Coordinates of N, CA, C and O in Angstrom, one line a residue:
M22 N 25.7 51.8 11.0 CA 24.8 51.4 12.0 C 25.6 50.5 13.0 O 26.3 49.6 12.6
W23 N 25.5 50.8 14.3 CA 26.2 50.1 15.3 C 25.5 48.8 15.7 O 24.3 48.8 15.8
R24 N 26.2 47.7 15.8 CA 25.6 46.4 16.3 C 26.4 45.9 17.4 O 27.6 45.9 17.4
S25 N 25.7 45.4 18.4 CA 26.4 44.9 19.6 C 27.0 43.5 19.4 O 27.9 43.1 20.2
G26 N 26.5 42.8 18.5 CA 27.0 41.4 18.3 C 26.2 40.4 19.2 O 26.5 39.3 19.2
L27 N 25.3 40.9 20.0 CA 24.6 40.1 20.9 C 23.6 39.2 20.2 O 22.8 39.7 19.4
V28 N 23.6 38.0 20.5 CA 22.7 37.0 19.8 C 21.6 36.8 20.8 O 21.8 36.5 22.0
V29 N 20.3 36.9 20.4 CA 19.2 36.7 21.2 C 18.6 35.3 20.9 O 18.3 35.0 19.8
N30 N 18.5 34.5 22.0 CA 17.9 33.2 21.8 C 16.5 33.3 22.3 O 16.2 33.4 23.5
K31 N 15.5 33.3 21.4 CA 14.1 33.5 21.8 C 13.5 32.2 22.2 O 13.6 31.2 21.5
P32 N 12.9 32.2 23.4 CA 12.2 30.9 23.8 C 10.9 30.7 23.1 O 10.3 31.6 22.4
S33 N 10.4 29.5 23.1 CA 9.1 29.1 22.6 C 8.0 29.7 23.4 O 8.1 30.0 24.6
A34 N 6.8 29.9 22.7 CA 5.7 30.4 23.4 C 5.2 29.4 24.5 O 5.4 28.2 24.3
L35 N 4.7 29.9 25.6 CA 4.2 29.1 26.7 C 2.8 28.6 26.3 O 1.9 29.4 26.0
K36 N 2.6 27.3 26.4 CA 1.3 26.7 26.1 C 0.6 26.1 27.4 O 1.3 25.7 28.3
R37 N -0.7 26.1 27.4 CA -1.4 25.4 28.5 C -0.8 24.0 28.7 O -0.5 23.3 27.8
G38 N -0.7 23.7 30.0 CA -0.1 22.4 30.3 C 1.4 22.5 30.5 O 2.0 21.5 31.0
A39 N 2.0 23.6 30.2 CA 3.5 23.7 30.3 C 3.8 23.8 31.8 O 3.0 24.1 32.7
R40 N 5.1 23.4 32.1 CA 5.6 23.5 33.5 C 6.3 24.8 33.7 O 7.2 25.1 32.9
I41 N 6.0 25.5 34.8 CA 6.6 26.7 35.1 C 7.4 26.5 36.4 O 6.8 26.0 37.4
G42 N 8.6 27.0 36.4 CA 9.4 27.0 37.6 C 9.2 28.3 38.4 O 9.3 29.4 37.7
L43 N 8.9 28.2 39.6 CA 8.6 29.4 40.4 C 9.7 29.6 41.5 O 9.9 28.6 42.3
L44 N 10.4 30.7 41.6 CA 11.4 30.9 42.5 C 11.4 32.3 43.1 O 10.7 33.2 42.6
A45 N 12.2 32.5 44.1 CA 12.3 33.8 44.8 C 13.8 34.3 44.8 O 14.5 33.9 45.6
P46 N 14.2 35.0 43.7 CA 15.6 35.4 43.6 C 16.0 36.7 44.5 O 17.1 37.0 44.5
A47 N 15.0 37.3 45.1 CA 15.3 38.5 45.8 C 14.7 38.4 47.2 O 15.1 37.6 48.1
G48 N 13.6 39.1 47.5 CA 13.0 39.1 48.8 C 12.2 37.8 49.1 O 11.8 37.1 48.2
C49 N 12.1 37.6 50.4 CA 11.4 36.4 50.8 C 9.9 36.5 50.5 O 9.3 37.6 50.4
V50 N 9.2 35.4 50.4 CA 7.8 35.4 50.0 C 6.9 35.1 51.2 O 7.3 34.4 52.2
D51 N 5.7 35.5 51.1 CA 4.6 35.2 52.1 C 4.0 33.9 51.6 O 3.5 33.8 50.5
D52 N 4.0 32.9 52.5 CA 3.5 31.6 52.1 C 2.1 31.6 51.6 O 1.7 30.9 50.7
E53 N 1.2 32.4 52.3 CA -0.2 32.4 51.9 C -0.3 33.1 50.5 O -1.1 32.5 49.7
L54 N 0.4 34.1 50.2 CA 0.3 34.8 48.9 C 0.9 33.9 47.8 O 0.4 33.8 46.7
L55 N 2.0 33.1 48.2 CA 2.6 32.2 47.3 C 1.6 31.1 46.9 O 1.4 30.8 45.7
S56 N 0.9 30.6 47.9 CA -0.1 29.5 47.6 C -1.2 30.0 46.7 O -1.6 29.3 45.8
A57 N -1.6 31.2 46.9 CA -2.7 31.8 46.1 C -2.2 32.0 44.6 O -2.9 31.7 43.7
G58 N -1.0 32.4 44.5 CA -0.4 32.6 43.1 C -0.2 31.3 42.4 O -0.5 31.2 41.2
V59 N 0.2 30.3 43.1 CA 0.4 29.0 42.5 C -1.0 28.4 42.1 O -1.1 27.9 41.0
Q60 N -2.0 28.6 42.9 CA -3.3 28.1 42.6 C -3.9 28.8 41.4 O -4.5 28.2 40.5
A61 N -3.6 30.2 41.3 CA -4.1 30.9 40.1 C -3.4 30.4 38.8 O -4.1 30.3 37.8
L62 N -2.2 30.1 38.9 CA -1.5 29.6 37.7 C -2.0 28.2 37.3 O -2.2 27.8 36.2
R63 N -2.2 27.4 38.3 CA -2.8 26.0 38.1 C -4.2 26.1 37.5 O -4.5 25.3 36.6
N64 N -5.0 27.1 38.0 CA -6.3 27.3 37.4 C -6.3 27.6 35.9 O -7.2 27.4 35.2
E65 N -5.2 28.2 35.5 CA -5.0 28.6 34.1 C -4.5 27.4 33.2 O -4.2 27.6 32.1
G66 N -4.2 26.3 33.9 CA -3.8 25.1 33.2 C -2.3 24.8 33.2 O -1.9 24.0 32.4
Y67 N -1.5 25.5 34.0 CA -0.1 25.2 34.1 C 0.3 24.3 35.2 O -0.4 24.3 36.3
E68 N 1.4 23.6 35.0 CA 2.0 22.8 36.1 C 3.0 23.7 36.8 O 3.8 24.4 36.1
I69 N 3.1 23.7 38.1 CA 4.0 24.6 38.8 C 4.9 23.8 39.6 O 4.6 22.8 40.3
E70 N 6.2 24.1 39.5 CA 7.2 23.5 40.4 C 7.9 24.6 41.1 O 8.4 25.6 40.6
L71 N 8.0 24.5 42.4 CA 8.6 25.5 43.3 C 10.1 25.2 43.4 O 10.5 24.0 43.6
A72 N 10.9 26.2 43.4 CA 12.4 26.0 43.6 C 12.6 25.5 45.0 O 11.8 25.8 46.0
P73 N 13.6 24.7 45.3 CA 13.8 24.1 46.6 C 13.9 25.2 47.7 O 13.4 25.0 48.8
G74 N 14.5 26.3 47.4 CA 14.7 27.4 48.4 C 13.7 28.5 48.4 O 13.9 29.5 49.1
I75 N 12.6 28.3 47.8 CA 11.6 29.4 47.7 C 11.1 29.9 49.0 O 10.7 31.1 49.1
S76 N 11.0 29.1 50.0 CA 10.5 29.5 51.3 C 11.6 29.8 52.3 O 11.3 30.1 53.5
E77 N 12.9 29.8 51.9 CA 14.0 30.1 52.8 C 14.0 31.6 53.2 O 13.4 32.4 52.4
R78 N 14.5 31.9 54.3 CA 14.6 33.3 54.8 C 16.0 33.6 55.4 O 16.5 32.8 56.1
K79 N 16.5 34.7 55.0 CA 17.8 35.2 55.6 C 17.5 36.7 55.7 O 17.8 37.5 54.8
G80 N 17.0 37.1 56.9 CA 16.6 38.5 57.0 C 15.4 38.8 56.1 O 14.4 38.0 56.1
Y81 N 15.5 39.8 55.3 CA 14.4 40.1 54.4 C 14.6 39.5 53.0 O 13.8 39.6 52.1
L82 N 15.6 38.6 52.9 CA 15.9 37.9 51.6 C 15.4 36.5 51.7 O 15.2 35.9 52.7
A83 N 15.2 35.9 50.5 CA 14.8 34.6 50.3 C 16.0 33.6 50.4 O 16.2 32.8 49.5
G84 N 16.7 33.7 51.5 CA 17.9 32.8 51.7 C 19.2 33.4 51.2 O 19.2 34.6 50.7
D85 N 20.2 32.6 51.2 CA 21.5 33.0 50.8 C 21.6 33.3 49.3 O 21.0 32.5 48.5
G86 N 22.4 34.3 48.9 CA 22.5 34.7 47.5 C 23.0 33.6 46.6 O 22.5 33.4 45.4
E87 N 24.0 32.8 47.0 CA 24.5 31.8 46.2 C 23.5 30.6 46.0 O 23.4 30.1 44.9
K88 N 22.7 30.3 47.0 CA 21.7 29.3 46.9 C 20.6 29.8 45.9 O 20.1 29.0 45.1
R89 N 20.2 31.0 46.0 CA 19.2 31.6 45.1 C 19.7 31.5 43.7 O 18.9 31.2 42.7
A90 N 21.0 31.8 43.4 CA 21.5 31.7 42.1 C 21.5 30.3 41.6 O 21.2 30.0 40.4
R91 N 21.8 29.3 42.5 CA 21.8 27.9 42.0 C 20.4 27.5 41.6 O 20.2 26.7 40.7
D92 N 19.4 27.9 42.4 CA 18.0 27.6 42.0 C 17.7 28.1 40.7 O 17.1 27.5 39.8
L93 N 18.1 29.4 40.4 CA 17.8 30.0 39.1 C 18.5 29.3 38.0 O 17.9 28.9 37.0
E94 N 19.8 29.0 38.1 CA 20.5 28.3 37.1 C 19.9 26.9 36.8 O 19.8 26.5 35.7
A95 N 19.6 26.2 37.9 CA 19.0 24.8 37.7 C 17.7 24.9 36.9 O 17.5 24.0 36.1
F96 N 16.9 25.9 37.1 CA 15.7 26.0 36.3 C 16.0 26.3 34.9 O 15.4 25.8 33.9
F97 N 17.0 27.2 34.6 CA 17.4 27.5 33.2 C 17.9 26.3 32.5 O 17.6 26.1 31.3
Y98 N 18.6 25.4 33.1 CA 19.2 24.3 32.5 C 18.2 23.1 32.2 O 18.5 22.2 31.4
R99 N 17.0 23.2 32.7 CA 16.1 22.1 32.6 C 15.3 22.3 31.3 O 14.7 23.3 31.1
N100 N 15.2 21.2 30.5 CA 14.4 21.2 29.3 C 12.9 21.1 29.5 O 12.1 21.3 28.6
D101 N 12.5 20.6 30.7 CA 11.1 20.3 30.9 C 10.4 21.6 31.4 O 9.2 21.5 31.5
L102 N 11.1 22.7 31.6 CA 10.4 23.9 32.1 C 10.3 24.9 30.9 O 11.2 25.1 30.2
G103 N 9.1 25.4 30.7 CA 8.8 26.3 29.6 C 9.0 27.8 30.0 O 9.2 28.6 29.2
A104 N 9.0 28.0 31.3 CA 9.1 29.4 31.8 C 9.6 29.3 33.3 O 9.5 28.3 34.0
I105 N 10.2 30.5 33.7 CA 10.6 30.7 35.0 C 9.9 32.0 35.5 O 10.1 33.0 34.8
F106 N 9.2 31.9 36.6 CA 8.5 33.1 37.1 C 9.1 33.4 38.5 O 9.4 32.5 39.3
C107 N 9.3 34.7 38.7 CA 9.8 35.1 40.1 C 8.6 35.4 40.9 O 7.7 36.1 40.5
A108 N 8.6 34.9 42.1 CA 7.4 35.0 43.0 C 7.2 36.4 43.5 O 6.1 36.8 43.8
R109 N 8.3 37.2 43.6 CA 8.2 38.6 44.0 C 9.5 39.3 43.6 O 10.5 38.7 43.3
G110 N 9.4 40.6 43.7 CA 10.6 41.4 43.5 C 11.2 41.7 44.9 O 11.3 40.9 45.7
G111 N 11.6 42.9 45.0 CA 12.3 43.3 46.3 C 13.8 43.3 46.1 O 14.3 42.7 45.2
F112 N 14.5 43.9 47.0 CA 15.9 44.0 47.0 C 16.6 42.7 47.1 O 16.1 41.8 47.9
G113 N 17.7 42.4 46.4 CA 18.5 41.2 46.6 C 19.0 40.5 45.4 O 19.9 39.7 45.4
S114 N 18.4 40.9 44.2 CA 18.8 40.2 43.0 C 20.3 40.4 42.6 O 21.0 39.5 42.1
V115 N 20.8 41.6 43.0 CA 22.2 41.9 42.6 C 23.2 40.9 43.3 O 24.2 40.6 42.7
Q116 N 22.8 40.3 44.3 CA 23.6 39.3 45.0 C 23.8 38.0 44.2 O 24.8 37.3 44.5
L117 N 23.0 37.8 43.3 CA 23.1 36.6 42.5 C 24.1 36.7 41.3 O 24.7 35.7 40.9
L118 N 24.3 37.9 40.9 CA 25.2 38.1 39.7 C 26.5 37.4 39.7 O 27.0 36.8 38.8
P119 N 27.3 37.6 40.8 CA 28.6 36.9 40.8 C 28.6 35.4 40.8 O 29.6 34.8 40.5
H120 N 27.4 34.8 41.1 CA 27.3 33.4 41.2 C 26.7 32.7 39.9 O 26.6 31.5 39.8
L121 N 26.2 33.6 39.0 CA 25.6 33.0 37.8 C 26.6 32.7 36.7 O 27.4 33.5 36.4
N122 N 26.4 31.6 36.0 CA 27.2 31.2 34.9 C 26.6 31.9 33.7 O 25.4 31.7 33.4
P123 N 27.3 32.7 32.9 CA 26.8 33.4 31.7 C 26.2 32.4 30.7 O 25.4 32.8 29.8
N124 N 26.6 31.2 30.8 CA 26.1 30.1 29.9 C 24.6 29.9 29.9 O 24.0 29.4 29.0
I125 N 23.9 30.4 31.0 CA 22.4 30.2 31.1 C 21.7 30.8 29.9 O 20.6 30.4 29.5
R126 N 22.3 31.8 29.3 CA 21.7 32.5 28.1 C 21.5 31.5 26.9 O 20.8 31.8 26.0
S127 N 22.3 30.4 27.0 CA 22.2 29.4 25.9 C 21.0 28.5 26.1 O 20.7 27.6 25.3
Y128 N 20.2 28.7 27.2 CA 19.0 27.9 27.5 C 17.8 28.8 27.6 O 17.4 29.1 28.7
P129 N 17.3 29.2 26.4 CA 16.2 30.2 26.5 C 15.0 29.7 27.1 O 14.5 28.6 26.9
K130 N 14.4 30.6 28.0 CA 13.2 30.3 28.7 C 12.5 31.7 28.8 O 13.1 32.7 28.8
I131 N 11.2 31.6 28.9 CA 10.4 32.8 29.3 C 10.8 33.0 30.8 O 10.7 32.1 31.6
F132 N 11.2 34.2 31.0 CA 11.7 34.6 32.4 C 10.9 35.9 32.8 O 11.1 36.9 32.1
A133 N 10.1 35.8 33.8 CA 9.3 36.9 34.2 C 9.4 37.3 35.6 O 9.6 36.4 36.5
G134 N 9.5 38.6 35.9 CA 9.6 39.1 37.2 C 9.4 40.6 37.2 O 9.1 41.2 36.1
Y135 N 9.7 41.3 38.3 CA 9.5 42.7 38.3 C 10.4 43.3 39.4 O 11.0 42.5 40.2
S136 N 10.4 44.6 39.5 CA 11.1 45.3 40.6 C 12.6 45.0 40.5 O 13.2 45.1 39.4
D137 N 13.3 44.6 41.6 CA 14.7 44.4 41.6 C 15.1 43.3 40.6 O 16.3 43.2 40.2
V138 N 14.2 42.4 40.3 CA 14.5 41.3 39.4 C 14.8 41.8 38.0 O 15.5 41.0 37.2
T139 N 14.5 43.0 37.7 CA 14.9 43.6 36.4 C 16.4 43.4 36.0 O 16.7 43.2 34.9
M140 N 17.2 43.5 37.1 CA 18.6 43.2 36.9 C 18.9 41.9 36.3 O 19.8 41.7 35.4
L141 N 18.2 40.9 36.7 CA 18.3 39.5 36.2 C 17.7 39.4 34.8 O 18.2 38.7 33.9
L142 N 16.6 40.1 34.6 CA 15.9 40.0 33.3 C 16.8 40.5 32.2 O 16.8 40.0 31.1
N143 N 17.6 41.6 32.5 CA 18.5 42.1 31.5 C 19.7 41.3 31.3 O 20.3 41.3 30.3

């Protein structure tokens, strides 16, 4: 049987009252839809923290790739965050890969997103 040797660090379950970091690693977000999503999560009992660059825009992207990578890394390194949610998908996640430190896998978090963000999820 083949084994990759990959070690999986499983994060803890997310509980009501937990703090969730919300960022945009790919496409830029619509401020009105972002506010509605934040309110929905708060209504479910979660504390929400927006990444510093979540509202930035560079063409169709949510700001510069290196800055988006720094926001993602900063959230992974924080012990007070139980999860990281991506505000939207869309093209652009591949631009983060050269800027990410592989060490973030040592800081397990629930990490949720869709579309182009799948590259980061993997």
